[in-house]
PDB file of C-alpha atoms in Angstrom:
ATOM      1  CA  UNK E   1       0.018   0.013   0.033  1.00  0.00           C
ATOM      2  CA  UNK E   2       3.081   2.295  -0.169  1.00  0.00           C
ATOM      3  CA  UNK E   3       1.788   4.028  -3.279  1.00  0.00           C
ATOM      4  CA  UNK E   4      -1.251   5.240  -1.308  1.00  0.00           C
ATOM      5  CA  UNK E   5       1.051   6.888   1.237  1.00  0.00           C
ATOM      6  CA  UNK E   6       2.835   8.744  -1.541  1.00  0.00           C
ATOM      7  CA  UNK E   7      -0.435  10.028  -2.896  1.00  0.00           C
ATOM      8  CA  UNK E   8      -1.552  11.188   0.565  1.00  0.00           C
ATOM      9  CA  UNK E   9       1.734  12.817   1.481  1.00  0.00           C
ATOM     10  CA  UNK E  10       0.853  16.071  -0.205  1.00  0.00           C
ATOM     11  CA  UNK E  11       2.816  18.673   1.843  1.00  0.00           C
ATOM     12  CA  UNK E  12       3.344  20.256   5.258  1.00  0.00           C
ATOM     13  CA  UNK E  13       0.173  22.377   5.273  1.00  0.00           C
ATOM     14  CA  UNK E  14       1.970  25.635   4.488  1.00  0.00           C
ATOM     15  CA  UNK E  15       2.862  24.902   0.863  1.00  0.00           C
ATOM     16  CA  UNK E  16       0.153  22.581  -0.256  1.00  0.00           C
ATOM     17  CA  UNK E  17       0.346  21.023  -3.650  1.00  0.00           C
ATOM     18  CA  UNK E  18      -2.424  21.703  -6.179  1.00  0.00           C
ATOM     19  CA  UNK E  19      -5.142  19.065  -5.977  1.00  0.00           C
ATOM     20  CA  UNK E  20      -4.970  16.222  -8.468  1.00  0.00           C
ATOM     21  CA  UNK E  21      -7.556  16.604 -11.180  1.00  0.00           C
ATOM     22  CA  UNK E  22      -9.939  13.711 -11.728  1.00  0.00           C
ATOM     23  CA  UNK E  23      -8.543  13.098 -15.235  1.00  0.00           C
ATOM     24  CA  UNK E  24      -5.041  12.491 -13.840  1.00  0.00           C
ATOM     25  CA  UNK E  25      -6.014  10.295 -10.906  1.00  0.00           C
ATOM     26  CA  UNK E  26      -6.565   6.972 -12.705  1.00  0.00           C
ATOM     27  CA  UNK E  27      -2.985   6.907 -14.069  1.00  0.00           C
ATOM     28  CA  UNK E  28      -1.392   7.809 -10.744  1.00  0.00           C
ATOM     29  CA  UNK E  29      -3.530   5.328  -8.805  1.00  0.00           C
ATOM     30  CA  UNK E  30      -3.046   2.333 -11.071  1.00  0.00           C
ATOM     31  CA  UNK E  31      -4.628  -0.701  -9.366  1.00  0.00           C
ATOM     32  CA  UNK E  32      -2.370  -3.739  -8.882  1.00  0.00           C
ATOM     33  CA  UNK E  33      -2.616  -6.285 -11.658  1.00  0.00           C
ATOM     34  CA  UNK E  34      -4.931  -9.182 -10.857  1.00  0.00           C
ATOM     35  CA  UNK E  35      -3.505 -12.659 -10.828  1.00  0.00           C
ATOM     36  CA  UNK E  36      -5.834 -13.469 -13.741  1.00  0.00           C
ATOM     37  CA  UNK E  37      -4.151 -10.695 -15.767  1.00  0.00           C
ATOM     38  CA  UNK E  38      -0.707 -11.883 -14.772  1.00  0.00           C
ATOM     39  CA  UNK E  39      -1.629 -15.526 -15.622  1.00  0.00           C
ATOM     40  CA  UNK E  40      -2.831 -14.477 -19.112  1.00  0.00           C
ATOM     41  CA  UNK E  41       0.439 -12.713 -19.897  1.00  0.00           C
ATOM     42  CA  UNK E  42       2.462 -15.608 -18.419  1.00  0.00           C
ATOM     43  CA  UNK E  43       0.540 -18.177 -20.430  1.00  0.00           C
ATOM     44  CA  UNK E  44       0.938 -16.309 -23.729  1.00  0.00           C
ATOM     45  CA  UNK E  45       4.650 -15.927 -23.074  1.00  0.00           C
ATOM     46  CA  UNK E  46       5.051 -19.631 -22.168  1.00  0.00           C
ATOM     47  CA  UNK E  47       3.228 -20.777 -25.290  1.00  0.00           C
ATOM     48  CA  UNK E  48       4.736 -18.159 -27.561  1.00  0.00           C
ATOM     49  CA  UNK E  49       1.177 -17.808 -28.744  1.00  0.00           C
ATOM     50  CA  UNK E  50       0.715 -16.409 -32.251  1.00  0.00           C
ATOM     51  CA  UNK E  51      -2.084 -14.350 -33.659  1.00  0.00           C
ATOM     52  CA  UNK E  52      -4.239 -17.278 -34.889  1.00  0.00           C
ATOM     53  CA  UNK E  53      -6.924 -18.112 -32.300  1.00  0.00           C
ATOM     54  CA  UNK E  54      -8.300 -21.659 -31.928  1.00  0.00           C
ATOM     55  CA  UNK E  55     -12.067 -22.051 -32.181  1.00  0.00           C
ATOM     56  CA  UNK E  56     -14.204 -22.051 -29.056  1.00  0.00           C
ATOM     57  CA  UNK E  57     -15.095 -25.701 -29.747  1.00  0.00           C
ATOM     58  CA  UNK E  58     -11.391 -26.693 -29.782  1.00  0.00           C
ATOM     59  CA  UNK E  59     -10.737 -24.816 -26.535  1.00  0.00           C
ATOM     60  CA  UNK E  60     -13.691 -26.496 -24.867  1.00  0.00           C
ATOM     61  CA  UNK E  61     -12.517 -29.964 -25.855  1.00  0.00           C
ATOM     62  CA  UNK E  62      -9.158 -29.314 -24.153  1.00  0.00           C
ATOM     63  CA  UNK E  63     -10.923 -27.962 -21.055  1.00  0.00           C
ATOM     64  CA  UNK E  64     -13.202 -30.951 -20.889  1.00  0.00           C
ATOM     65  CA  UNK E  65     -10.257 -33.313 -20.928  1.00  0.00           C
ATOM     66  CA  UNK E  66      -8.401 -31.294 -18.277  1.00  0.00           C
ATOM     67  CA  UNK E  67     -11.554 -31.328 -16.134  1.00  0.00           C
ATOM     68  CA  UNK E  68     -11.804 -35.084 -16.536  1.00  0.00           C
ATOM     69  CA  UNK E  69      -8.234 -35.490 -15.348  1.00  0.00           C
ATOM     70  CA  UNK E  70      -8.837 -33.260 -12.370  1.00  0.00           C
ATOM     71  CA  UNK E  71     -11.662 -35.606 -11.353  1.00  0.00           C
ATOM     72  CA  UNK E  72      -9.480 -38.672 -12.029  1.00  0.00           C
ATOM     73  CA  UNK E  73      -6.097 -37.712 -10.518  1.00  0.00           C
ATOM     74  CA  UNK E  74      -4.549 -41.167 -11.046  1.00  0.00           C
ATOM     75  CA  UNK E  75      -4.892 -40.606 -14.785  1.00  0.00           C
ATOM     76  CA  UNK E  76      -3.457 -37.099 -14.505  1.00  0.00           C
ATOM     77  CA  UNK E  77      -0.548 -38.291 -12.330  1.00  0.00           C
ATOM     78  CA  UNK E  78       0.233 -41.016 -14.893  1.00  0.00           C
ATOM     79  CA  UNK E  79       1.268 -38.192 -17.328  1.00  0.00           C
ATOM     80  CA  UNK E  80       4.165 -37.164 -15.141  1.00  0.00           C
ATOM     81  CA  UNK E  81       6.959 -39.111 -13.365  1.00  0.00           C
ATOM     82  CA  UNK E  82       6.501 -39.962  -9.732  1.00  0.00           C
ATOM     83  CA  UNK E  83       8.827 -38.670  -7.002  1.00  0.00           C
ATOM     84  CA  UNK E  84      11.828 -40.959  -6.614  1.00  0.00           C
ATOM     85  CA  UNK E  85      11.263 -43.557  -3.872  1.00  0.00           C
ATOM     86  CA  UNK E  86      14.302 -42.469  -1.857  1.00  0.00           C
ATOM     87  CA  UNK E  87      13.050 -38.903  -1.344  1.00  0.00           C
ATOM     88  CA  UNK E  88      10.342 -39.650   1.198  1.00  0.00           C
ATOM     89  CA  UNK E  89      12.893 -41.687   3.238  1.00  0.00           C
ATOM     90  CA  UNK E  90      15.325 -38.796   3.305  1.00  0.00           C
ATOM     91  CA  UNK E  91      12.549 -36.342   4.128  1.00  0.00           C
ATOM     92  CA  UNK E  92      11.569 -38.400   7.123  1.00  0.00           C
ATOM     93  CA  UNK E  93      15.166 -38.316   8.364  1.00  0.00           C
ATOM     94  CA  UNK E  94      15.252 -34.567   7.917  1.00  0.00           C
ATOM     95  CA  UNK E  95      12.060 -34.154   9.964  1.00  0.00           C
ATOM     96  CA  UNK E  96      14.093 -35.319  13.035  1.00  0.00           C
ATOM     97  CA  UNK E  97      15.499 -32.318  14.829  1.00  0.00           C
ATOM     98  CA  UNK E  98      18.267 -34.578  16.163  1.00  0.00           C
ATOM     99  CA  UNK E  99      19.156 -36.004  12.723  1.00  0.00           C
ATOM    100  CA  UNK E 100      22.658 -37.471  12.337  1.00  0.00           C
ATOM    101  CA  UNK E 101      24.739 -36.116   9.446  1.00  0.00           C
ATOM    102  CA  UNK E 102      26.346 -39.485   9.226  1.00  0.00           C
ATOM    103  CA  UNK E 103      23.018 -41.316   8.852  1.00  0.00           C
ATOM    104  CA  UNK E 104      21.819 -38.864   6.245  1.00  0.00           C
ATOM    105  CA  UNK E 105      25.094 -39.203   4.378  1.00  0.00           C
ATOM    106  CA  UNK E 106      24.688 -42.994   4.353  1.00  0.00           C
ATOM    107  CA  UNK E 107      21.156 -42.655   2.875  1.00  0.00           C
ATOM    108  CA  UNK E 108      22.228 -40.125   0.275  1.00  0.00           C
ATOM    109  CA  UNK E 109      25.109 -42.468  -0.869  1.00  0.00           C
ATOM    110  CA  UNK E 110      22.386 -44.727  -2.391  1.00  0.00           C
ATOM    111  CA  UNK E 111      21.806 -42.182  -5.189  1.00  0.00           C
ATOM    112  CA  UNK E 112      24.834 -40.758  -7.047  1.00  0.00           C
ATOM    113  CA  UNK E 113      22.786 -37.973  -8.646  1.00  0.00           C
ATOM    114  CA  UNK E 114      21.696 -36.754  -5.207  1.00  0.00           C
ATOM    115  CA  UNK E 115      25.313 -36.816  -4.021  1.00  0.00           C
ATOM    116  CA  UNK E 116      26.287 -34.594  -6.958  1.00  0.00           C
ATOM    117  CA  UNK E 117      23.437 -32.225  -6.236  1.00  0.00           C
ATOM    118  CA  UNK E 118      24.442 -31.833  -2.579  1.00  0.00           C
ATOM    119  CA  UNK E 119      28.095 -31.056  -3.507  1.00  0.00           C
ATOM    120  CA  UNK E 120      26.976 -28.596  -6.209  1.00  0.00           C
ATOM    121  CA  UNK E 121      24.666 -26.746  -3.799  1.00  0.00           C
ATOM    122  CA  UNK E 122      27.222 -26.651  -0.945  1.00  0.00           C
ATOM    123  CA  UNK E 123      29.834 -25.116  -3.312  1.00  0.00           C
ATOM    124  CA  UNK E 124      27.626 -22.263  -4.480  1.00  0.00           C
ATOM    125  CA  UNK E 125      29.106 -18.859  -3.828  1.00  0.00           C
ATOM    126  CA  UNK E 126      26.171 -17.798  -1.608  1.00  0.00           C
ATOM    127  CA  UNK E 127      27.306 -20.249   1.106  1.00  0.00           C
ATOM    128  CA  UNK E 128      30.779 -18.714   1.324  1.00  0.00           C
ATOM    129  CA  UNK E 129      31.926 -15.248   2.400  1.00  0.00           C
ATOM    130  CA  UNK E 130      33.082 -13.091  -0.456  1.00  0.00           C
ATOM    131  CA  UNK E 131      35.934 -11.845   1.789  1.00  0.00           C
ATOM    132  CA  UNK E 132      37.017 -15.272   3.032  1.00  0.00           C
ATOM    133  CA  UNK E 133      36.433 -17.785   0.272  1.00  0.00           C
ATOM    134  CA  UNK E 134      36.399 -21.365   1.572  1.00  0.00           C
ATOM    135  CA  UNK E 135      37.895 -24.257  -0.297  1.00  0.00           C
ATOM    136  CA  UNK E 136      35.626 -26.545  -2.224  1.00  0.00           C
ATOM    137  CA  UNK E 137      33.478 -28.844  -0.102  1.00  0.00           C
ATOM    138  CA  UNK E 138      34.261 -32.450  -0.976  1.00  0.00           C
ATOM    139  CA  UNK E 139      33.072 -34.214   2.168  1.00  0.00           C
ATOM    140  CA  UNK E 140      29.380 -35.294   2.371  1.00  0.00           C
ATOM    141  CA  UNK E 141      28.975 -34.791   6.076  1.00  0.00           C
ATOM    142  CA  UNK E 142      30.635 -31.314   5.786  1.00  0.00           C
ATOM    143  CA  UNK E 143      28.257 -30.430   2.981  1.00  0.00           C
ATOM    144  CA  UNK E 144      25.219 -31.539   5.035  1.00  0.00           C
ATOM    145  CA  UNK E 145      26.421 -29.466   8.039  1.00  0.00           C
ATOM    146  CA  UNK E 146      26.924 -26.395   5.816  1.00  0.00           C
ATOM    147  CA  UNK E 147      23.536 -26.568   4.129  1.00  0.00           C
ATOM    148  CA  UNK E 148      21.758 -27.342   7.412  1.00  0.00           C
ATOM    149  CA  UNK E 149      18.465 -29.059   7.958  1.00  0.00           C
ATOM    150  CA  UNK E 150      16.347 -26.478   6.101  1.00  0.00           C
ATOM    151  CA  UNK E 151      18.775 -26.211   3.207  1.00  0.00           C
ATOM    152  CA  UNK E 152      18.859 -29.960   2.774  1.00  0.00           C
ATOM    153  CA  UNK E 153      15.032 -30.197   2.805  1.00  0.00           C
ATOM    154  CA  UNK E 154      14.669 -27.570   0.118  1.00  0.00           C
ATOM    155  CA  UNK E 155      17.437 -29.184  -2.007  1.00  0.00           C
ATOM    156  CA  UNK E 156      15.754 -32.578  -1.819  1.00  0.00           C
ATOM    157  CA  UNK E 157      12.381 -31.117  -2.644  1.00  0.00           C
ATOM    158  CA  UNK E 158      13.830 -29.493  -5.810  1.00  0.00           C
ATOM    159  CA  UNK E 159      15.490 -32.738  -6.846  1.00  0.00           C
ATOM    160  CA  UNK E 160      12.278 -34.683  -6.294  1.00  0.00           C
ATOM    161  CA  UNK E 161      10.375 -32.500  -8.698  1.00  0.00           C
ATOM    162  CA  UNK E 162      13.006 -32.111 -11.431  1.00  0.00           C
ATOM    163  CA  UNK E 163      12.100 -35.303 -13.381  1.00  0.00           C
ATOM    164  CA  UNK E 164       8.757 -33.698 -14.221  1.00  0.00           C
ATOM    165  CA  UNK E 165      10.487 -31.388 -16.714  1.00  0.00           C
ATOM    166  CA  UNK E 166      12.452 -34.114 -18.455  1.00  0.00           C
ATOM    167  CA  UNK E 167       9.537 -36.112 -19.730  1.00  0.00           C
ATOM    168  CA  UNK E 168       9.395 -36.748 -23.483  1.00  0.00           C
ATOM    169  CA  UNK E 169       6.413 -35.414 -25.318  1.00  0.00           C
ATOM    170  CA  UNK E 170       5.523 -32.995 -28.088  1.00  0.00           C
ATOM    171  CA  UNK E 171       7.545 -29.916 -28.898  1.00  0.00           C
ATOM    172  CA  UNK E 172       5.391 -27.507 -26.863  1.00  0.00           C
ATOM    173  CA  UNK E 173       5.724 -29.569 -23.670  1.00  0.00           C
ATOM    174  CA  UNK E 174       9.507 -30.025 -24.110  1.00  0.00           C
ATOM    175  CA  UNK E 175       9.871 -26.229 -24.433  1.00  0.00           C
ATOM    176  CA  UNK E 176       7.433 -25.104 -21.789  1.00  0.00           C
ATOM    177  CA  UNK E 177       8.083 -27.632 -18.971  1.00  0.00           C
ATOM    178  CA  UNK E 178      11.616 -26.357 -18.166  1.00  0.00           C
ATOM    179  CA  UNK E 179      10.271 -22.749 -18.186  1.00  0.00           C
ATOM    180  CA  UNK E 180       7.471 -23.688 -15.806  1.00  0.00           C
ATOM    181  CA  UNK E 181      10.028 -25.441 -13.586  1.00  0.00           C
ATOM    182  CA  UNK E 182      12.248 -22.365 -13.391  1.00  0.00           C
ATOM    183  CA  UNK E 183       9.232 -20.251 -12.356  1.00  0.00           C
ATOM    184  CA  UNK E 184       8.237 -22.913  -9.867  1.00  0.00           C
ATOM    185  CA  UNK E 185      11.619 -22.715  -8.212  1.00  0.00           C
ATOM    186  CA  UNK E 186      11.248 -19.000  -7.931  1.00  0.00           C
ATOM    187  CA  UNK E 187       7.712 -19.398  -6.595  1.00  0.00           C
ATOM    188  CA  UNK E 188       8.939 -21.831  -3.951  1.00  0.00           C
ATOM    189  CA  UNK E 189      11.757 -19.468  -2.841  1.00  0.00           C
ATOM    190  CA  UNK E 190       9.435 -16.451  -2.748  1.00  0.00           C
ATOM    191  CA  UNK E 191       6.786 -18.301  -0.730  1.00  0.00           C
ATOM    192  CA  UNK E 192       9.508 -19.457   1.706  1.00  0.00           C
ATOM    193  CA  UNK E 193      10.837 -15.884   2.122  1.00  0.00           C
ATOM    194  CA  UNK E 194       7.473 -14.268   2.749  1.00  0.00           C
ATOM    195  CA  UNK E 195       6.195 -17.047   5.036  1.00  0.00           C
ATOM    196  CA  UNK E 196       7.633 -15.814   8.383  1.00  0.00           C
ATOM    197  CA  UNK E 197       5.892 -12.461   8.158  1.00  0.00           C
ATOM    198  CA  UNK E 198       2.625 -14.290   7.566  1.00  0.00           C
ATOM    199  CA  UNK E 199       3.246 -16.767  10.374  1.00  0.00           C
ATOM    200  CA  UNK E 200       3.248 -19.592   7.860  1.00  0.00           C
ATOM    201  CA  UNK E 201       5.561 -22.604   7.840  1.00  0.00           C
ATOM    202  CA  UNK E 202       8.491 -21.820   5.519  1.00  0.00           C
ATOM    203  CA  UNK E 203       9.162 -25.374   4.279  1.00  0.00           C
ATOM    204  CA  UNK E 204       5.472 -26.150   3.687  1.00  0.00           C
ATOM    205  CA  UNK E 205       5.286 -22.898   1.677  1.00  0.00           C
ATOM    206  CA  UNK E 206       8.319 -24.012  -0.272  1.00  0.00           C
ATOM    207  CA  UNK E 207       6.783 -27.417  -1.070  1.00  0.00           C
ATOM    208  CA  UNK E 208       3.545 -25.758  -2.113  1.00  0.00           C
ATOM    209  CA  UNK E 209       5.431 -23.488  -4.487  1.00  0.00           C
ATOM    210  CA  UNK E 210       7.104 -26.424  -6.136  1.00  0.00           C
ATOM    211  CA  UNK E 211       3.922 -28.517  -6.342  1.00  0.00           C
ATOM    212  CA  UNK E 212       1.451 -25.752  -7.488  1.00  0.00           C
ATOM    213  CA  UNK E 213       2.375 -25.946 -11.188  1.00  0.00           C
ATOM    214  CA  UNK E 214       2.347 -29.730 -11.628  1.00  0.00           C
ATOM    215  CA  UNK E 215      -1.183 -29.535 -13.007  1.00  0.00           C
ATOM    216  CA  UNK E 216      -0.087 -26.757 -15.421  1.00  0.00           C
ATOM    217  CA  UNK E 217       2.578 -29.055 -16.852  1.00  0.00           C
ATOM    218  CA  UNK E 218      -0.116 -31.680 -17.484  1.00  0.00           C
ATOM    219  CA  UNK E 219      -2.329 -29.000 -19.062  1.00  0.00           C
ATOM    220  CA  UNK E 220       0.386 -28.030 -21.556  1.00  0.00           C
ATOM    221  CA  UNK E 221       0.837 -31.693 -22.405  1.00  0.00           C
ATOM    222  CA  UNK E 222      -2.818 -31.880 -23.222  1.00  0.00           C
ATOM    223  CA  UNK E 223      -2.727 -28.685 -25.268  1.00  0.00           C
ATOM    224  CA  UNK E 224       0.288 -30.063 -27.072  1.00  0.00           C
ATOM    225  CA  UNK E 225      -1.658 -33.242 -27.984  1.00  0.00           C
ATOM    226  CA  UNK E 226      -4.968 -31.649 -28.843  1.00  0.00           C
ATOM    227  CA  UNK E 227      -4.554 -28.273 -30.389  1.00  0.00           C
ATOM    228  CA  UNK E 228      -4.558 -27.833 -34.191  1.00  0.00           C
ATOM    229  CA  UNK E 229      -1.126 -26.870 -35.658  1.00  0.00           C
ATOM    230  CA  UNK E 230      -2.526 -23.787 -37.451  1.00  0.00           C
ATOM    231  CA  UNK E 231      -4.420 -22.331 -34.391  1.00  0.00           C
ATOM    232  CA  UNK E 232      -3.633 -21.929 -30.737  1.00  0.00           C
ATOM    233  CA  UNK E 233      -6.015 -21.797 -27.754  1.00  0.00           C
ATOM    234  CA  UNK E 234      -5.440 -18.460 -26.080  1.00  0.00           C
ATOM    235  CA  UNK E 235      -8.690 -16.667 -25.319  1.00  0.00           C
ATOM    236  CA  UNK E 236      -8.927 -14.954 -21.942  1.00  0.00           C
ATOM    237  CA  UNK E 237     -11.740 -17.277 -20.825  1.00  0.00           C
ATOM    238  CA  UNK E 238      -9.779 -20.340 -21.849  1.00  0.00           C
ATOM    239  CA  UNK E 239      -6.618 -19.264 -20.057  1.00  0.00           C
ATOM    240  CA  UNK E 240      -8.492 -18.502 -16.844  1.00  0.00           C
ATOM    241  CA  UNK E 241     -10.094 -21.973 -16.943  1.00  0.00           C
ATOM    242  CA  UNK E 242      -6.792 -23.663 -17.664  1.00  0.00           C
ATOM    243  CA  UNK E 243      -5.213 -22.206 -14.570  1.00  0.00           C
ATOM    244  CA  UNK E 244      -8.269 -22.987 -12.439  1.00  0.00           C
ATOM    245  CA  UNK E 245      -8.467 -26.656 -13.571  1.00  0.00           C
ATOM    246  CA  UNK E 246      -4.675 -27.050 -13.467  1.00  0.00           C
ATOM    247  CA  UNK E 247      -4.732 -25.935  -9.815  1.00  0.00           C
ATOM    248  CA  UNK E 248      -7.391 -28.517  -8.989  1.00  0.00           C
ATOM    249  CA  UNK E 249      -5.287 -31.210 -10.662  1.00  0.00           C
ATOM    250  CA  UNK E 250      -2.216 -30.070  -8.679  1.00  0.00           C
ATOM    251  CA  UNK E 251      -4.183 -30.501  -5.465  1.00  0.00           C
ATOM    252  CA  UNK E 252      -5.479 -33.973  -6.463  1.00  0.00           C
ATOM    253  CA  UNK E 253      -1.989 -35.205  -7.377  1.00  0.00           C
ATOM    254  CA  UNK E 254      -0.520 -33.744  -4.176  1.00  0.00           C
ATOM    255  CA  UNK E 255      -3.158 -35.630  -2.228  1.00  0.00           C
ATOM    256  CA  UNK E 256      -2.382 -38.819  -4.235  1.00  0.00           C
ATOM    257  CA  UNK E 257       1.290 -38.416  -3.348  1.00  0.00           C
ATOM    258  CA  UNK E 258       0.403 -37.965   0.303  1.00  0.00           C
ATOM    259  CA  UNK E 259       1.583 -34.392   0.739  1.00  0.00           C
ATOM    260  CA  UNK E 260       0.822 -32.726   4.031  1.00  0.00           C
ATOM    261  CA  UNK E 261      -2.683 -31.220   4.221  1.00  0.00           C
ATOM    262  CA  UNK E 262      -1.226 -27.799   4.874  1.00  0.00           C
ATOM    263  CA  UNK E 263       0.410 -27.987   1.429  1.00  0.00           C
ATOM    264  CA  UNK E 264      -2.639 -29.243  -0.444  1.00  0.00           C
ATOM    265  CA  UNK E 265      -4.972 -26.730   1.268  1.00  0.00           C
ATOM    266  CA  UNK E 266      -2.505 -23.873   0.390  1.00  0.00           C
ATOM    267  CA  UNK E 267      -2.564 -24.804  -3.308  1.00  0.00           C
ATOM    268  CA  UNK E 268      -6.308 -25.062  -3.285  1.00  0.00           C
ATOM    269  CA  UNK E 269      -6.898 -21.652  -1.684  1.00  0.00           C
ATOM    270  CA  UNK E 270      -4.218 -19.647  -3.477  1.00  0.00           C
ATOM    271  CA  UNK E 271      -6.103 -19.213  -6.721  1.00  0.00           C
ATOM    272  CA  UNK E 272      -7.500 -16.148  -8.511  1.00  0.00           C
ATOM    273  CA  UNK E 273     -10.143 -15.730  -5.817  1.00  0.00           C
ATOM    274  CA  UNK E 274      -7.664 -15.908  -2.869  1.00  0.00           C
ATOM    275  CA  UNK E 275      -8.618 -13.428  -0.094  1.00  0.00           C
ATOM    276  CA  UNK E 276      -6.772 -11.771   2.698  1.00  0.00           C
ATOM    277  CA  UNK E 277      -8.639 -14.086   5.086  1.00  0.00           C
ATOM    278  CA  UNK E 278      -7.089 -17.167   3.529  1.00  0.00           C
ATOM    279  CA  UNK E 279      -4.887 -19.504   5.459  1.00  0.00           C
ATOM    280  CA  UNK E 280      -1.334 -18.057   5.969  1.00  0.00           C
ATOM    281  CA  UNK E 281       0.137 -20.909   3.876  1.00  0.00           C
ATOM    282  CA  UNK E 282      -2.210 -19.964   1.051  1.00  0.00           C
ATOM    283  CA  UNK E 283      -1.309 -16.328   1.349  1.00  0.00           C
ATOM    284  CA  UNK E 284       2.403 -17.140   1.214  1.00  0.00           C
ATOM    285  CA  UNK E 285       1.888 -19.228  -1.882  1.00  0.00           C
ATOM    286  CA  UNK E 286      -0.305 -16.568  -3.545  1.00  0.00           C
ATOM    287  CA  UNK E 287       2.453 -13.970  -2.993  1.00  0.00           C
ATOM    288  CA  UNK E 288       5.052 -16.420  -4.258  1.00  0.00           C
ATOM    289  CA  UNK E 289       3.037 -17.087  -7.399  1.00  0.00           C
ATOM    290  CA  UNK E 290       2.533 -13.399  -8.081  1.00  0.00           C
ATOM    291  CA  UNK E 291       6.154 -12.353  -7.490  1.00  0.00           C
ATOM    292  CA  UNK E 292       7.661 -15.290  -9.385  1.00  0.00           C
ATOM    293  CA  UNK E 293       5.494 -14.844 -12.484  1.00  0.00           C
ATOM    294  CA  UNK E 294       6.152 -11.104 -12.583  1.00  0.00           C
ATOM    295  CA  UNK E 295       9.902 -11.759 -12.075  1.00  0.00           C
ATOM    296  CA  UNK E 296       9.875 -14.262 -14.928  1.00  0.00           C
ATOM    297  CA  UNK E 297       8.081 -11.770 -17.262  1.00  0.00           C
ATOM    298  CA  UNK E 298      10.655  -9.080 -16.367  1.00  0.00           C
ATOM    299  CA  UNK E 299      13.739 -11.337 -16.665  1.00  0.00           C
ATOM    300  CA  UNK E 300      12.590 -12.505 -20.157  1.00  0.00           C
ATOM    301  CA  UNK E 301      12.082  -8.958 -21.429  1.00  0.00           C
ATOM    302  CA  UNK E 302       8.288  -9.126 -21.509  1.00  0.00           C
ATOM    303  CA  UNK E 303       7.976  -6.212 -19.087  1.00  0.00           C
ATOM    304  CA  UNK E 304      10.365  -3.535 -17.718  1.00  0.00           C
ATOM    305  CA  UNK E 305      11.076  -3.917 -14.006  1.00  0.00           C
ATOM    306  CA  UNK E 306       9.607  -0.473 -13.219  1.00  0.00           C
ATOM    307  CA  UNK E 307       6.387  -0.994 -15.138  1.00  0.00           C
ATOM    308  CA  UNK E 308       3.376  -0.185 -12.960  1.00  0.00           C
ATOM    309  CA  UNK E 309       1.898  -3.537 -13.963  1.00  0.00           C
ATOM    310  CA  UNK E 310       4.790  -5.037 -12.018  1.00  0.00           C
ATOM    311  CA  UNK E 311       5.306  -2.656  -9.133  1.00  0.00           C
ATOM    312  CA  UNK E 312       1.785  -1.546  -8.209  1.00  0.00           C
ATOM    313  CA  UNK E 313       0.689  -3.064  -4.928  1.00  0.00           C
ATOM    314  CA  UNK E 314       4.164  -4.331  -3.954  1.00  0.00           C
ATOM    315  CA  UNK E 315       5.501  -3.102  -0.559  1.00  0.00           C
ATOM    316  CA  UNK E 316       9.111  -2.695   0.433  1.00  0.00           C
ATOM    317  CA  UNK E 317       9.482  -6.255   1.675  1.00  0.00           C
ATOM    318  CA  UNK E 318       7.833  -7.686  -1.398  1.00  0.00           C
ATOM    319  CA  UNK E 319      10.119  -5.681  -3.676  1.00  0.00           C
ATOM    320  CA  UNK E 320      13.085  -7.040  -1.773  1.00  0.00           C
ATOM    321  CA  UNK E 321      11.861 -10.609  -2.415  1.00  0.00           C
ATOM    322  CA  UNK E 322      11.252  -9.675  -6.051  1.00  0.00           C
ATOM    323  CA  UNK E 323      14.878  -8.555  -6.348  1.00  0.00           C
ATOM    324  CA  UNK E 324      16.075 -11.718  -4.585  1.00  0.00           C
ATOM    325  CA  UNK E 325      14.439 -13.852  -7.195  1.00  0.00           C
ATOM    326  CA  UNK E 326      16.609 -12.293  -9.919  1.00  0.00           C
ATOM    327  CA  UNK E 327      19.746 -12.807  -7.816  1.00  0.00           C
ATOM    328  CA  UNK E 328      18.889 -16.477  -7.259  1.00  0.00           C
ATOM    329  CA  UNK E 329      18.980 -17.103 -10.994  1.00  0.00           C
ATOM    330  CA  UNK E 330      22.729 -16.598 -11.097  1.00  0.00           C
TER     331      UNK E 330
END
């Protein structure tokens, strides 16, 4: 609400500014973009949608199939790889406040890809002082201690979801799935960063951020299979329904995979109609989705960072998170 304060701070009473004319007010008081508006721009960027619009009948056929999958989550989940079996075991170990680095190291050793991910993460510059650079971490227990319990949990969550973007399908899915994944990582980080101020659980917010777009990946796979090559579904009504049905599918798949209720409820509530009275986890996810999609649109040149479409409605703390999302991409 900072922009309201700027509008109201009109002077000290002695040298009052001239009143704003009614004609100028709408431009100065630009309302924050709705998530529906942001989703529409994000969708068209993801799909690289051209000018040719699919027919209403073609769009409805895609929506009907997506609705069917949302009501039959086993069929929807079958379109994406399941989380690797070792991940739940590692997550249970990390839930223990008295976890042993040696025990966790032993479990990690079962998967060479996980070992490589842990070393890569532990050797990122952000974990070392710029003034006192540490030597490379090449000991698993040392890497675990450096990352800490929360860092390890977030790392494993990212690794668990990554196979979703490597599935083989049509050209549209192959192109869009990695882009959706990058935005999902940003969403998870943003939700985690805003969670404390909302009294939400940071790790649950992180998981919700990673999980929220699973249904959207499935939706693009359907679009890939069903749309005609010479016309693309991109009407405003279609896009709004795609995001709504994709969210329902994400919830159903999360339930099928036995995610915590706090995570599934957050995804369900953080949609276009999310309110300020929503659960704190849902509020954290809603902010994460907004900030990550806007950050993605800015980083890809779709919008300038100072565009009112981006900045309106963002307070100081939200702008700090917005900036952090860009830094994290390095």
